[in-house]
Coordinates of N, CA and C in Angstrom, one line a residue:
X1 N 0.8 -1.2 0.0 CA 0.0 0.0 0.0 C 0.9 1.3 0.0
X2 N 2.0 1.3 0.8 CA 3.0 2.4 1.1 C 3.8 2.5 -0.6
X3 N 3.8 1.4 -1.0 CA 4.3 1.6 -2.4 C 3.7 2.4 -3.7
X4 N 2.8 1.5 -3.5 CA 1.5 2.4 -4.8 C 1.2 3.8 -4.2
X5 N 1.0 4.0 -2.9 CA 0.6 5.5 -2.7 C 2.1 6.4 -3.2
X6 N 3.2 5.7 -2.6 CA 4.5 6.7 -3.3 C 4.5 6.6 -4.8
X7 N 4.3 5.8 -5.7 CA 4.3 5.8 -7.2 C 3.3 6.8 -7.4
X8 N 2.0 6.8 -6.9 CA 0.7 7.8 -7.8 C 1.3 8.8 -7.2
X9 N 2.0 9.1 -5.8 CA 2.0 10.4 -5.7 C 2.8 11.2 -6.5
X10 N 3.7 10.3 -6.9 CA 5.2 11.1 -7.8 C 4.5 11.0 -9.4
X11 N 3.5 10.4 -9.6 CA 3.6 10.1 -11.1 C 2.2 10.8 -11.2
X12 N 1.1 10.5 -10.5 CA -0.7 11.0 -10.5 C -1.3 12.3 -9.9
X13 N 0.1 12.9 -8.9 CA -0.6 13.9 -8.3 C -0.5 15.1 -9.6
X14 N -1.5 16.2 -8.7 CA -1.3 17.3 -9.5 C -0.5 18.0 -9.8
X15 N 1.1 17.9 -9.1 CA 2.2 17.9 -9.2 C 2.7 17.9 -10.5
X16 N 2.6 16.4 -10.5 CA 3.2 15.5 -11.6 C 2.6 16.1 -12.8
X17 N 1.4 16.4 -12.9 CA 0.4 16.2 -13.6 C 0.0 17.8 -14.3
X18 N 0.2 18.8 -13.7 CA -0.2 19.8 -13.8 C 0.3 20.5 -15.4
X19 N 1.4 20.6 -15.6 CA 2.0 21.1 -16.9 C 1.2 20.2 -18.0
X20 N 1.3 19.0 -17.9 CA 0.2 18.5 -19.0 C -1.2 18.6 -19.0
X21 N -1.7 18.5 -18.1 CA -2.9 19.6 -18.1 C -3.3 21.0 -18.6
X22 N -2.2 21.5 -18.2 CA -2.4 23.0 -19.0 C -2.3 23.0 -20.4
X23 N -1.3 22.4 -20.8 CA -1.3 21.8 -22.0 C -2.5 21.4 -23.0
X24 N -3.2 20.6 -22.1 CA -4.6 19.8 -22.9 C -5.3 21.4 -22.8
X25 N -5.5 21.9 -21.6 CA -6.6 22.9 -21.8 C -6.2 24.0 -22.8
X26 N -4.7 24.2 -23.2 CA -4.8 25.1 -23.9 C -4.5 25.0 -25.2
X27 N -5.1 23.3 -25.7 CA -5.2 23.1 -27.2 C -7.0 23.0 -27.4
X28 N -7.4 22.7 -26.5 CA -9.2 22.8 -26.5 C -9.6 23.8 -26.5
X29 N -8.8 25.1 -25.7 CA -9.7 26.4 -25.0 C -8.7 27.6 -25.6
X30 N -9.4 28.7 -25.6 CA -8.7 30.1 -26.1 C -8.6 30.4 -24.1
X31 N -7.8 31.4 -24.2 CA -7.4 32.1 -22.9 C -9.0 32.4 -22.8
X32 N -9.3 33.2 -23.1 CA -11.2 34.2 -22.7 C -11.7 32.8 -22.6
X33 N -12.0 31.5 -23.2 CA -12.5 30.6 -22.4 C -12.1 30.2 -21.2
X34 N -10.7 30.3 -21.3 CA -10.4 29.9 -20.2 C -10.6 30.6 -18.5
X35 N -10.6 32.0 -18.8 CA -10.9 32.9 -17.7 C -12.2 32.9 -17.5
X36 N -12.7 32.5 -18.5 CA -14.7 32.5 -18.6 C -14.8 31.2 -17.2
X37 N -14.5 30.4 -17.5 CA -14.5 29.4 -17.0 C -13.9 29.0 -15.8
X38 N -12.6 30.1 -15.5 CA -12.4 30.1 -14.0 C -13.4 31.0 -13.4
X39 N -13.9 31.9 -14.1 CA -15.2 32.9 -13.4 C -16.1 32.1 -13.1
X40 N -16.6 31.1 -13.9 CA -18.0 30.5 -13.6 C -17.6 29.9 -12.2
X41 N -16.3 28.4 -12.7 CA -15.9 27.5 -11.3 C -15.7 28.7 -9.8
X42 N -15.8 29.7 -10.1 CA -15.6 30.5 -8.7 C -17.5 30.7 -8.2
X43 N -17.9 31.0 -8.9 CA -19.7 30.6 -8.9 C -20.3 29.7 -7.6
X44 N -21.4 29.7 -6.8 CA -21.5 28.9 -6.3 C -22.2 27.4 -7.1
X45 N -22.8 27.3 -8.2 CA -23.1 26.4 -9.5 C -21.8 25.9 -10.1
X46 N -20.9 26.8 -10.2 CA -19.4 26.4 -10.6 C -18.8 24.8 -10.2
X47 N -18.8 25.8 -8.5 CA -18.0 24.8 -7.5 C -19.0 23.4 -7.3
X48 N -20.3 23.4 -6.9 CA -21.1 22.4 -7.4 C -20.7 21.5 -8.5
X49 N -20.8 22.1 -9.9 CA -20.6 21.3 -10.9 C -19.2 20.4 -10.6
X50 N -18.1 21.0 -10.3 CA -16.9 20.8 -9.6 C -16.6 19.5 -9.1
X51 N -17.7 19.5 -8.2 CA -17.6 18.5 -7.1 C -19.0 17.6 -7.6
X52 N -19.6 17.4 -8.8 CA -20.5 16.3 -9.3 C -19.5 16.0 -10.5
X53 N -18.6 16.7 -10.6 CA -18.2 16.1 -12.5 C -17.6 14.9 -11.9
X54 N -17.3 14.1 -11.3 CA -16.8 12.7 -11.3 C -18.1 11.7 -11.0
X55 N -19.2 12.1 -10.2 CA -20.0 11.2 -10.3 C -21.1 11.1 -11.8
X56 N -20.9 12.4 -12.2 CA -21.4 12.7 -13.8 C -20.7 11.9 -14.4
X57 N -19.8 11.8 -14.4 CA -19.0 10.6 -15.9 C -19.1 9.5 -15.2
X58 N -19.6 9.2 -14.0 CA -19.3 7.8 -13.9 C -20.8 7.3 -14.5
X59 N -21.9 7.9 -13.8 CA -23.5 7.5 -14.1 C -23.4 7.7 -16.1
X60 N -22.9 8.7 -16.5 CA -23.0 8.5 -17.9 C -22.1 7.2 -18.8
X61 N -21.0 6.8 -17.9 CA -20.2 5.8 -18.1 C -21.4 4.6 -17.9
X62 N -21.9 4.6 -16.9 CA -22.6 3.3 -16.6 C -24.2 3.2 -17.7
X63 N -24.4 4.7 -17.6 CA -26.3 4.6 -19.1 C -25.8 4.2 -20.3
X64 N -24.4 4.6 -20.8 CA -23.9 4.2 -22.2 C -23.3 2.2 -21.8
X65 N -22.8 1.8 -21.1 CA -23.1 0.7 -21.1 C -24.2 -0.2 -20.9
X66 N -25.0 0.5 -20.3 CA -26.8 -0.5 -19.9 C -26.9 -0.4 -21.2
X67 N -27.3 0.7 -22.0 CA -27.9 0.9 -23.4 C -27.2 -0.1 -24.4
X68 N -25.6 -0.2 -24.3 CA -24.9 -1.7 -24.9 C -25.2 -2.4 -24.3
X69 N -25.7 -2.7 -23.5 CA -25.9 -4.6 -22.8 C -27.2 -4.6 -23.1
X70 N -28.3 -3.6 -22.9 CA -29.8 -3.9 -23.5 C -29.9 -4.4 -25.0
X71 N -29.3 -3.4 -26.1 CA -29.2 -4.0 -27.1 C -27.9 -4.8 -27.9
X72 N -27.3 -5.2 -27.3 CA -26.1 -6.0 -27.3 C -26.4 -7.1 -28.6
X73 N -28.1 -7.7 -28.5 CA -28.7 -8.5 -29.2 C -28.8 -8.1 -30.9
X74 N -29.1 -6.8 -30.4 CA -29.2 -6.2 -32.0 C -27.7 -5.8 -32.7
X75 N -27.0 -5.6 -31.8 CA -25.4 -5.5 -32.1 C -24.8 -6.7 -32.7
X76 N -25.3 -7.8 -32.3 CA -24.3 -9.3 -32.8 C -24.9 -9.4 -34.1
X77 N -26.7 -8.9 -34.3 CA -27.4 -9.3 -35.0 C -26.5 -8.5 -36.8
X78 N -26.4 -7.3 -36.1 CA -25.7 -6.1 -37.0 C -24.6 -6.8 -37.6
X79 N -23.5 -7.1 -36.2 CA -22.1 -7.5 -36.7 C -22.2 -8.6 -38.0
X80 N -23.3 -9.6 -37.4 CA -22.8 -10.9 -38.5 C -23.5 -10.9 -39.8
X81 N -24.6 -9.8 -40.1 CA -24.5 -9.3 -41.5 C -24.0 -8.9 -41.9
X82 N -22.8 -8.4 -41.4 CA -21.8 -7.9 -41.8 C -20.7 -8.7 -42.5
X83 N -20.5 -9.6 -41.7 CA -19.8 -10.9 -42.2 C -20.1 -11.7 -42.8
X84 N -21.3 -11.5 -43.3 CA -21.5 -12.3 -44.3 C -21.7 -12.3 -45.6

């Protein structure tokens, strides 16, 4: 346990992690997005969104898989006319 917490810390924290981050946001976003958007996160709706965006991707992670396992059936059905 003492091991994996020293690996993520050196490799996962925000530390580690931060310059490539800035990176990603600043091939997605112009600067004025980006100040827009530290204005909102200062917001009390902001900081909310904030603190749901992980359980948000996880529930949307889990409806896009039910919706593949519900029709999973019509998916095999798709694939092998395909193959044939």
């Amino acid at each position: 346990e003492a091991t994996l917490k020293q690996f993520f810390s050196k490799y996962m924290s925000w530390e580690a992690l931060r310059e490539d981050y800035i990176k990603i946001y600043m091939e997605e976003f112009t600067e004025k997005e980006l100040r827009d958007m530290i204005s909102f996160f200062k917001t009390d709706t902001g900081k909310k969104m904030a603190s749901k965006q992980t359980i948000l991707m996880m529930k949307g992670a889990q409806l896009g898989q039910s919706k593949v396992q519900e029709h999973m059936g019509e998916l095999q059905e798709m694939l092998q006319k395909l193959n044939k």
